PDB file of C-alpha atoms in Angstrom:
ATOM      1  CA  MET A   1      21.980  18.891 -29.821  1.00 66.00           C
ATOM      2  CA  SER A   2      24.615  15.881 -30.739  1.00 88.00           C
ATOM      3  CA  THR A   3      27.265  17.122 -28.348  1.00 96.00           C
ATOM      4  CA  LEU A   4      28.382  14.339 -25.825  1.00 97.00           C
ATOM      5  CA  TYR A   5      30.597  16.205 -22.948  1.00 98.00           C
ATOM      6  CA  GLN A   6      33.004  14.165 -21.110  1.00 98.00           C
ATOM      7  CA  ILE A   7      34.542  15.075 -18.188  1.00 97.00           C
ATOM      8  CA  SER A   8      38.491  13.290 -17.995  1.00 96.00           C
ATOM      9  CA  THR A   9      38.510   9.919 -19.392  1.00 95.00           C
ATOM     10  CA  SER A  10      37.620   6.269 -18.977  1.00 92.00           C
ATOM     11  CA  SER A  11      41.741   5.049 -18.946  1.00 93.00           C
ATOM     12  CA  ALA A  12      42.222   7.707 -15.930  1.00 93.00           C
ATOM     13  CA  LEU A  13      38.808   6.290 -14.363  1.00 90.00           C
ATOM     14  CA  VAL A  14      40.636   2.778 -14.802  1.00 89.00           C
ATOM     15  CA  GLU A  15      44.316   3.762 -13.117  1.00 91.00           C
ATOM     16  CA  GLY A  16      42.824   5.301  -9.954  1.00 90.00           C
ATOM     17  CA  VAL A  17      42.429   9.033 -10.590  1.00 91.00           C
ATOM     18  CA  TYR A  18      39.026   9.754  -9.071  1.00 90.00           C
ATOM     19  CA  SER A  19      39.809  13.377  -7.687  1.00 90.00           C
ATOM     20  CA  GLY A  20      37.193  15.956  -8.970  1.00 93.00           C
ATOM     21  CA  SER A  21      38.339  18.378 -11.641  1.00 93.00           C
ATOM     22  CA  VAL A  22      34.707  20.372 -12.728  1.00 96.00           C
ATOM     23  CA  CYS A  23      32.069  21.577 -11.060  1.00 97.00           C
ATOM     24  CA  SER A  24      28.468  19.539 -11.415  1.00 98.00           C
ATOM     25  CA  SER A  25      27.360  23.101 -12.270  1.00 98.00           C
ATOM     26  CA  VAL A  26      29.557  23.355 -15.219  1.00 97.00           C
ATOM     27  CA  LEU A  27      28.571  19.591 -15.605  1.00 98.00           C
ATOM     28  CA  LEU A  28      25.070  20.144 -16.107  1.00 98.00           C
ATOM     29  CA  GLU A  29      25.694  23.381 -18.388  1.00 97.00           C
ATOM     30  CA  HIS A  30      26.662  20.843 -21.231  1.00 97.00           C
ATOM     31  CA  GLY A  31      23.122  18.528 -21.031  1.00 97.00           C
ATOM     32  CA  ASP A  32      20.729  17.241 -18.558  1.00 98.00           C
ATOM     33  CA  PHE A  33      20.937  13.702 -19.537  1.00 98.00           C
ATOM     34  CA  GLY A  34      24.151  11.043 -18.357  1.00 98.00           C
ATOM     35  CA  LEU A  35      25.851   8.896 -15.933  1.00 98.00           C
ATOM     36  CA  GLY A  36      29.351   9.341 -13.948  1.00 97.00           C
ATOM     37  CA  THR A  37      31.014   8.491 -10.528  1.00 96.00           C
ATOM     38  CA  PHE A  38      32.149  10.677  -7.548  1.00 96.00           C
ATOM     39  CA  GLU A  39      35.315  11.367  -6.047  1.00 93.00           C
ATOM     40  CA  ASN A  40      37.118   8.435  -4.872  1.00 90.00           C
ATOM     41  CA  LEU A  41      34.743   6.567  -6.453  1.00 92.00           C
ATOM     42  CA  GLU A  42      31.896   6.745  -3.726  1.00 93.00           C
ATOM     43  CA  GLY A  43      28.579   5.888  -5.781  1.00 94.00           C
ATOM     44  CA  GLU A  44      27.119   5.808  -9.281  1.00 96.00           C
ATOM     45  CA  MET A  45      25.993   9.149 -11.148  1.00 98.00           C
ATOM     46  CA  VAL A  46      22.671   9.244 -12.556  1.00 98.00           C
ATOM     47  CA  ILE A  47      21.749  12.349 -14.421  1.00 98.00           C
ATOM     48  CA  LEU A  48      18.068  12.467 -15.595  1.00 98.00           C
ATOM     49  CA  ASN A  49      16.154  15.774 -16.124  1.00 98.00           C
ATOM     50  CA  GLY A  50      18.538  17.743 -15.442  1.00 98.00           C
ATOM     51  CA  GLU A  51      19.027  16.303 -11.657  1.00 98.00           C
ATOM     52  CA  ILE A  52      21.999  14.627 -10.370  1.00 98.00           C
ATOM     53  CA  TYR A  53      21.500  11.528  -8.183  1.00 98.00           C
ATOM     54  CA  GLN A  54      23.929   9.481  -5.991  1.00 98.00           C
ATOM     55  CA  VAL A  55      23.335   5.898  -5.776  1.00 97.00           C
ATOM     56  CA  ALA A  56      25.537   4.237  -3.240  1.00 93.00           C
ATOM     57  CA  GLU A  57      23.661   2.184  -0.085  1.00 91.00           C
ATOM     58  CA  THR A  58      20.927   4.693  -0.930  1.00 95.00           C
ATOM     59  CA  VAL A  59      19.963   7.244  -3.358  1.00 97.00           C
ATOM     60  CA  HIS A  60      20.524  10.815  -2.935  1.00 97.00           C
ATOM     61  CA  HIS A  61      19.648  13.778  -4.954  1.00 98.00           C
ATOM     62  CA  ARG A  62      21.996  16.124  -4.931  1.00 98.00           C
ATOM     63  CA  THR A  63      21.205  19.827  -5.651  1.00 97.00           C
ATOM     64  CA  ASP A  64      25.038  20.994  -4.004  1.00 97.00           C
ATOM     65  CA  ASP A  65      27.687  22.008  -6.130  1.00 98.00           C
ATOM     66  CA  PHE A  66      30.591  19.587  -5.954  1.00 97.00           C
ATOM     67  CA  LEU A  67      33.716  18.502  -8.026  1.00 97.00           C
ATOM     68  CA  VAL A  68      33.199  15.573 -10.511  1.00 97.00           C
ATOM     69  CA  PRO A  69      36.034  13.179 -11.506  1.00 96.00           C
ATOM     70  CA  PHE A  70      34.136  11.625 -14.482  1.00 96.00           C
ATOM     71  CA  ALA A  71      31.094  12.081 -16.233  1.00 98.00           C
ATOM     72  CA  ALA A  72      29.471  12.169 -19.519  1.00 98.00           C
ATOM     73  CA  ILE A  73      26.491  14.574 -20.519  1.00 98.00           C
ATOM     74  CA  THR A  74      24.415  15.527 -23.211  1.00 98.00           C
ATOM     75  CA  HIS A  75      21.201  17.161 -23.993  1.00 97.00           C
ATOM     76  CA  PHE A  76      18.909  14.122 -24.428  1.00 97.00           C
ATOM     77  CA  ARG A  77      16.549  14.919 -27.461  1.00 96.00           C
ATOM     78  CA  ALA A  78      15.631  11.384 -28.920  1.00 95.00           C
ATOM     79  CA  LYS A  79      15.661  10.909 -32.605  1.00 91.00           C
ATOM     80  CA  SER A  80      13.903   7.607 -32.383  1.00 93.00           C
ATOM     81  CA  SER A  81      12.079   5.293 -30.453  1.00 95.00           C
ATOM     82  CA  PHE A  82      11.066   1.579 -29.919  1.00 95.00           C
ATOM     83  CA  GLU A  83       9.102  -0.642 -28.367  1.00 96.00           C
ATOM     84  CA  ILE A  84      10.296  -4.837 -27.055  1.00 94.00           C
ATOM     85  CA  ASP A  85       7.896  -7.295 -25.574  1.00 94.00           C
ATOM     86  CA  ASN A  86       9.045  -9.725 -22.728  1.00 92.00           C
ATOM     87  CA  VAL A  87      12.715  -9.064 -22.331  1.00 92.00           C
ATOM     88  CA  ALA A  88      14.494 -11.993 -20.999  1.00 95.00           C
ATOM     89  CA  CYS A  89      17.829 -10.225 -20.221  1.00 96.00           C
ATOM     90  CA  LEU A  90      20.422  -7.364 -21.014  1.00 96.00           C
ATOM     91  CA  LYS A  91      21.601  -8.776 -24.082  1.00 96.00           C
ATOM     92  CA  GLY A  92      18.422  -8.728 -25.877  1.00 95.00           C
ATOM     93  CA  ILE A  93      17.729  -5.087 -24.741  1.00 95.00           C
ATOM     94  CA  GLU A  94      21.734  -4.981 -26.495  1.00 96.00           C
ATOM     95  CA  LEU A  95      20.589  -6.574 -29.395  1.00 95.00           C
ATOM     96  CA  ALA A  96      17.216  -4.274 -30.013  1.00 94.00           C
ATOM     97  CA  CYS A  97      19.122  -1.185 -29.664  1.00 96.00           C
ATOM     98  CA  ASP A  98      22.110  -3.069 -32.025  1.00 96.00           C
ATOM     99  CA  GLN A  99      18.987  -2.286 -34.724  1.00 95.00           C
ATOM    100  CA  GLN A 100      18.531   1.754 -34.311  1.00 95.00           C
ATOM    101  CA  ARG A 101      22.000   1.948 -34.557  1.00 95.00           C
ATOM    102  CA  ILE A 102      22.794   3.434 -37.814  1.00 94.00           C
ATOM    103  CA  SER A 103      26.765   3.120 -37.785  1.00 96.00           C
ATOM    104  CA  ASP A 104      29.378   1.194 -35.277  1.00 96.00           C
ATOM    105  CA  ASN A 105      31.500   4.598 -35.308  1.00 97.00           C
ATOM    106  CA  LEU A 106      29.241   7.153 -34.308  1.00 97.00           C
ATOM    107  CA  PHE A 107      27.961   7.225 -30.608  1.00 97.00           C
ATOM    108  CA  TYR A 108      24.717   7.600 -29.151  1.00 98.00           C
ATOM    109  CA  ALA A 109      22.369   8.244 -26.109  1.00 98.00           C
ATOM    110  CA  LEU A 110      20.038   5.547 -24.834  1.00 98.00           C
ATOM    111  CA  ARG A 111      16.760   6.137 -22.301  1.00 98.00           C
ATOM    112  CA  LEU A 112      15.092   2.741 -22.102  1.00 98.00           C
ATOM    113  CA  ASP A 113      11.445   3.142 -19.690  1.00 98.00           C
ATOM    114  CA  ALA A 114      10.146  -0.037 -18.300  1.00 97.00           C
ATOM    115  CA  ILE A 115       8.334  -1.821 -15.243  1.00 96.00           C
ATOM    116  CA  PHE A 116      11.271  -3.877 -14.841  1.00 97.00           C
ATOM    117  CA  GLU A 117      10.652  -7.878 -13.571  1.00 97.00           C
ATOM    118  CA  THR A 118      14.194  -7.630 -12.044  1.00 98.00           C
ATOM    119  CA  ILE A 119      16.904  -5.281 -12.424  1.00 98.00           C
ATOM    120  CA  ASP A 120      20.116  -6.515 -11.089  1.00 98.00           C
ATOM    121  CA  ALA A 121      22.633  -3.166 -10.471  1.00 97.00           C
ATOM    122  CA  ARG A 122      25.928  -2.546  -8.750  1.00 95.00           C
ATOM    123  CA  ALA A 123      27.528   0.612  -7.096  1.00 94.00           C
ATOM    124  CA  VAL A 124      31.113   1.049  -6.037  1.00 88.00           C
ATOM    125  CA  HIS A 125      32.131   2.793  -2.878  1.00 84.00           C
ATOM    126  CA  SER A 126      34.462   5.023  -1.579  1.00 81.00           C
ATOM    127  CA  VAL A 127      37.994   3.684  -1.945  1.00 80.00           C
ATOM    128  CA  PRO A 128      41.608   4.868  -0.870  1.00 78.00           C
ATOM    129  CA  ARG A 129      43.148   7.249  -3.352  1.00 76.00           C
ATOM    130  CA  SER A 130      45.094   5.679  -6.186  1.00 71.00           C
ATOM    131  CA  THR A 131      43.091   2.161  -6.243  1.00 81.00           C
ATOM    132  CA  ARG A 132      42.627   1.062  -9.780  1.00 80.00           C
ATOM    133  CA  LEU A 133      39.005   0.718 -10.757  1.00 83.00           C
ATOM    134  CA  LEU A 134      39.291  -3.268 -11.130  1.00 77.00           C
ATOM    135  CA  ASP A 135      40.357  -3.465  -7.249  1.00 80.00           C
ATOM    136  CA  ALA A 136      37.641  -0.983  -6.450  1.00 76.00           C
ATOM    137  CA  ALA A 137      35.193  -3.289  -7.992  1.00 76.00           C
ATOM    138  CA  LYS A 138      36.025  -6.622  -5.910  1.00 79.00           C
ATOM    139  CA  THR A 139      34.335  -4.736  -2.740  1.00 79.00           C
ATOM    140  CA  GLN A 140      31.429  -2.838  -5.231  1.00 87.00           C
ATOM    141  CA  LEU A 141      27.569  -3.281  -3.241  1.00 91.00           C
ATOM    142  CA  GLU A 142      25.292  -5.519  -5.192  1.00 95.00           C
ATOM    143  CA  PHE A 143      21.263  -5.213  -5.803  1.00 96.00           C
ATOM    144  CA  HIS A 144      18.564  -6.979  -6.772  1.00 97.00           C
ATOM    145  CA  PHE A 145      15.270  -5.301  -7.593  1.00 98.00           C
ATOM    146  CA  GLU A 146      12.222  -6.944  -8.479  1.00 98.00           C
ATOM    147  CA  ASN A 147       8.604  -5.062 -10.199  1.00 97.00           C
ATOM    148  CA  ILE A 148      10.244  -1.934 -10.093  1.00 98.00           C
ATOM    149  CA  GLU A 149       9.912   0.821 -12.248  1.00 98.00           C
ATOM    150  CA  GLY A 150      12.253   2.934 -13.834  1.00 98.00           C
ATOM    151  CA  THR A 151      14.517   4.284 -16.242  1.00 98.00           C
ATOM    152  CA  LEU A 152      18.019   3.398 -17.780  1.00 98.00           C
ATOM    153  CA  VAL A 153      20.239   6.328 -18.979  1.00 98.00           C
ATOM    154  CA  GLY A 154      23.151   5.476 -20.861  1.00 98.00           C
ATOM    155  CA  PHE A 155      25.467   5.755 -23.860  1.00 98.00           C
ATOM    156  CA  TRP A 156      26.787   3.595 -26.528  1.00 98.00           C
ATOM    157  CA  SER A 157      30.736   3.908 -27.386  1.00 97.00           C
ATOM    158  CA  PRO A 158      32.323   2.091 -30.591  1.00 96.00           C
ATOM    159  CA  ARG A 159      35.010   0.270 -29.283  1.00 93.00           C
ATOM    160  CA  TYR A 160      37.975   2.667 -31.084  1.00 94.00           C
ATOM    161  CA  SER A 161      37.001   4.547 -28.447  1.00 94.00           C
ATOM    162  CA  SER A 162      38.186   2.468 -25.205  1.00 90.00           C
ATOM    163  CA  SER A 163      40.969   5.047 -24.224  1.00 89.00           C
ATOM    164  CA  PHE A 164      38.263   7.896 -23.297  1.00 93.00           C
ATOM    165  CA  SER A 165      35.151   6.093 -23.326  1.00 94.00           C
ATOM    166  CA  VAL A 166      33.157   2.874 -22.204  1.00 93.00           C
ATOM    167  CA  PRO A 167      33.095   0.713 -25.627  1.00 94.00           C
ATOM    168  CA  GLY A 168      29.938  -0.836 -25.738  1.00 96.00           C
ATOM    169  CA  TYR A 169      26.931  -0.466 -23.974  1.00 97.00           C
ATOM    170  CA  HIS A 170      27.296   1.892 -20.611  1.00 96.00           C
ATOM    171  CA  LEU A 171      24.223   2.085 -18.541  1.00 98.00           C
ATOM    172  CA  HIS A 172      22.820   3.348 -15.185  1.00 98.00           C
ATOM    173  CA  PHE A 173      19.689   2.574 -13.820  1.00 98.00           C
ATOM    174  CA  ILE A 174      17.607   5.059 -11.618  1.00 98.00           C
ATOM    175  CA  SER A 175      13.712   4.041  -9.825  1.00 98.00           C
ATOM    176  CA  LYS A 176      10.418   5.993 -10.887  1.00 98.00           C
ATOM    177  CA  ASP A 177      10.682   7.068  -7.403  1.00 98.00           C
ATOM    178  CA  ARG A 178      13.987   7.604  -7.003  1.00 98.00           C
ATOM    179  CA  THR A 179      15.001   5.467  -3.868  1.00 98.00           C
ATOM    180  CA  LYS A 180      17.063   2.797  -5.723  1.00 98.00           C
ATOM    181  CA  GLY A 181      19.724   2.684  -8.442  1.00 98.00           C
ATOM    182  CA  GLY A 182      22.783   1.719  -9.638  1.00 97.00           C
ATOM    183  CA  HIS A 183      25.288   0.179 -12.702  1.00 96.00           C
ATOM    184  CA  LEU A 184      23.034  -1.693 -14.654  1.00 97.00           C
ATOM    185  CA  LEU A 185      24.334  -5.976 -14.683  1.00 96.00           C
ATOM    186  CA  ASP A 186      21.331  -7.664 -16.290  1.00 97.00           C
ATOM    187  CA  CYS A 187      17.626  -6.731 -16.048  1.00 97.00           C
ATOM    188  CA  SER A 188      14.279  -8.157 -17.337  1.00 97.00           C
ATOM    189  CA  ALA A 189      10.624  -6.608 -18.278  1.00 96.00           C
ATOM    190  CA  ARG A 190       7.754  -7.433 -20.257  1.00 91.00           C
ATOM    191  CA  LYS A 191       7.217  -4.552 -22.176  1.00 94.00           C
ATOM    192  CA  LEU A 192      10.485  -1.547 -22.612  1.00 96.00           C
ATOM    193  CA  LYS A 193      10.146   1.588 -24.354  1.00 97.00           C
ATOM    194  CA  GLY A 194      13.295   2.791 -26.094  1.00 97.00           C
ATOM    195  CA  ARG A 195      14.720   6.224 -27.256  1.00 97.00           C
ATOM    196  CA  VAL A 196      17.638   7.363 -29.030  1.00 97.00           C
ATOM    197  CA  GLN A 197      19.668   9.788 -29.996  1.00 97.00           C
ATOM    198  CA  VAL A 198      23.085   9.838 -32.315  1.00 97.00           C
ATOM    199  CA  LEU A 199      26.069  11.875 -30.757  1.00 97.00           C
ATOM    200  CA  SER A 200      28.207  13.220 -33.620  1.00 94.00           C
ATOM    201  CA  GLU A 201      30.380  15.499 -31.984  1.00 96.00           C
ATOM    202  CA  TYR A 202      32.592  14.435 -28.398  1.00 95.00           C
ATOM    203  CA  ASP A 203      33.942  17.261 -26.408  1.00 96.00           C
ATOM    204  CA  ILE A 204      36.458  16.095 -23.529  1.00 96.00           C
ATOM    205  CA  ARG A 205      37.295  18.034 -20.622  1.00 96.00           C
ATOM    206  CA  LEU A 206      40.844  16.853 -19.523  1.00 95.00           C
ATOM    207  CA  PRO A 207      42.059  17.659 -15.643  1.00 93.00           C
ATOM    208  CA  ASP A 208      45.044  20.332 -15.456  1.00 92.00           C
ATOM    209  CA  THR A 209      46.029  19.083 -12.158  1.00 89.00           C
ATOM    210  CA  GLY A 210      46.274  16.558  -9.794  1.00 89.00           C
ATOM    211  CA  ALA A 211      46.812  13.039 -10.611  1.00 90.00           C
ATOM    212  CA  PHE A 212      45.531  12.809 -13.841  1.00 93.00           C
ATOM    213  CA  LEU A 213      49.629  14.963 -14.928  1.00 93.00           C
ATOM    214  CA  THR A 214      51.558  12.335 -13.586  1.00 93.00           C
ATOM    215  CA  THR A 215      49.078   9.135 -13.688  1.00 92.00           C
ATOM    216  CA  ASN A 216      50.613   6.566 -16.641  1.00 91.00           C
ATOM    217  CA  LEU A 217      47.662   6.347 -18.861  1.00 90.00           C
ATOM    218  CA  SER A 218      49.098   4.387 -21.938  1.00 87.00           C
ATOM    219  CA  LYS A 219      47.760   1.433 -21.378  1.00 83.00           C
ATOM    220  CA  ASP A 220      44.796  -0.010 -23.288  1.00 76.00           C
ATOM    221  CA  PRO A 221      42.011   0.311 -20.751  1.00 77.00           C
ATOM    222  CA  ALA A 222      39.756  -2.105 -22.612  1.00 70.00           C
ATOM    223  CA  SER A 223      40.172  -5.544 -20.339  1.00 73.00           C
ATOM    224  CA  ASP A 224      39.831  -4.115 -17.299  1.00 68.00           C
ATOM    225  CA  LEU A 225      36.728  -1.892 -18.599  1.00 69.00           C
ATOM    226  CA  ALA A 226      34.996  -5.118 -19.822  1.00 70.00           C
ATOM    227  CA  LYS A 227      36.026  -7.029 -16.523  1.00 61.00           C
ATOM    228  CA  THR A 228      34.146  -4.160 -14.094  1.00 67.00           C
ATOM    229  CA  GLU A 229      31.469  -3.925 -16.469  1.00 67.00           C
TER     230      GLU A 229
END
């Protein structure tokens, strides 16, 4: 219950490797809580309570079996919880979550529930093969929601993990009615309840076919990841 399972790497995502390599049914064998994306960046993935949601211009509940290019998932079993009032921005949430982390060298799963005063989010959409993530982000969809109840699903990863994970906080939003969502850019809330799980095991499933085998993944993706986040 302390394992984070991941398909592919952040460096591959940055370099435009978006071909699916693992079936979604296999992904769900490894957890019930997570995030990711879809083939050719066709939307943001939110996994909550064992269900997969595809967020693009609209939200689709995916019950079919499809290939996944990049995702991270765990069996969410919170070890600690906290509440904060009057959250003015995402930075305030991050500072509160920082207090729950016992080390900067471990990984964490984070579930944050609230009635949000505001949510700013984005969603990537389908791009040509091999389009680098930084270029794809220039045409992303952006959303602004107000007075909306929902959940932030995400992870915190150490700085040293930038070649295979997204360092720092990586959060996706899904509304309670499952009609709105996206990759979180900023938010505010009157009261927020957070739950945290420490993850000390990391299991990465690398693609063994396609562009992953020939793409140059030797570059440090940290700078490009920071720009797209």
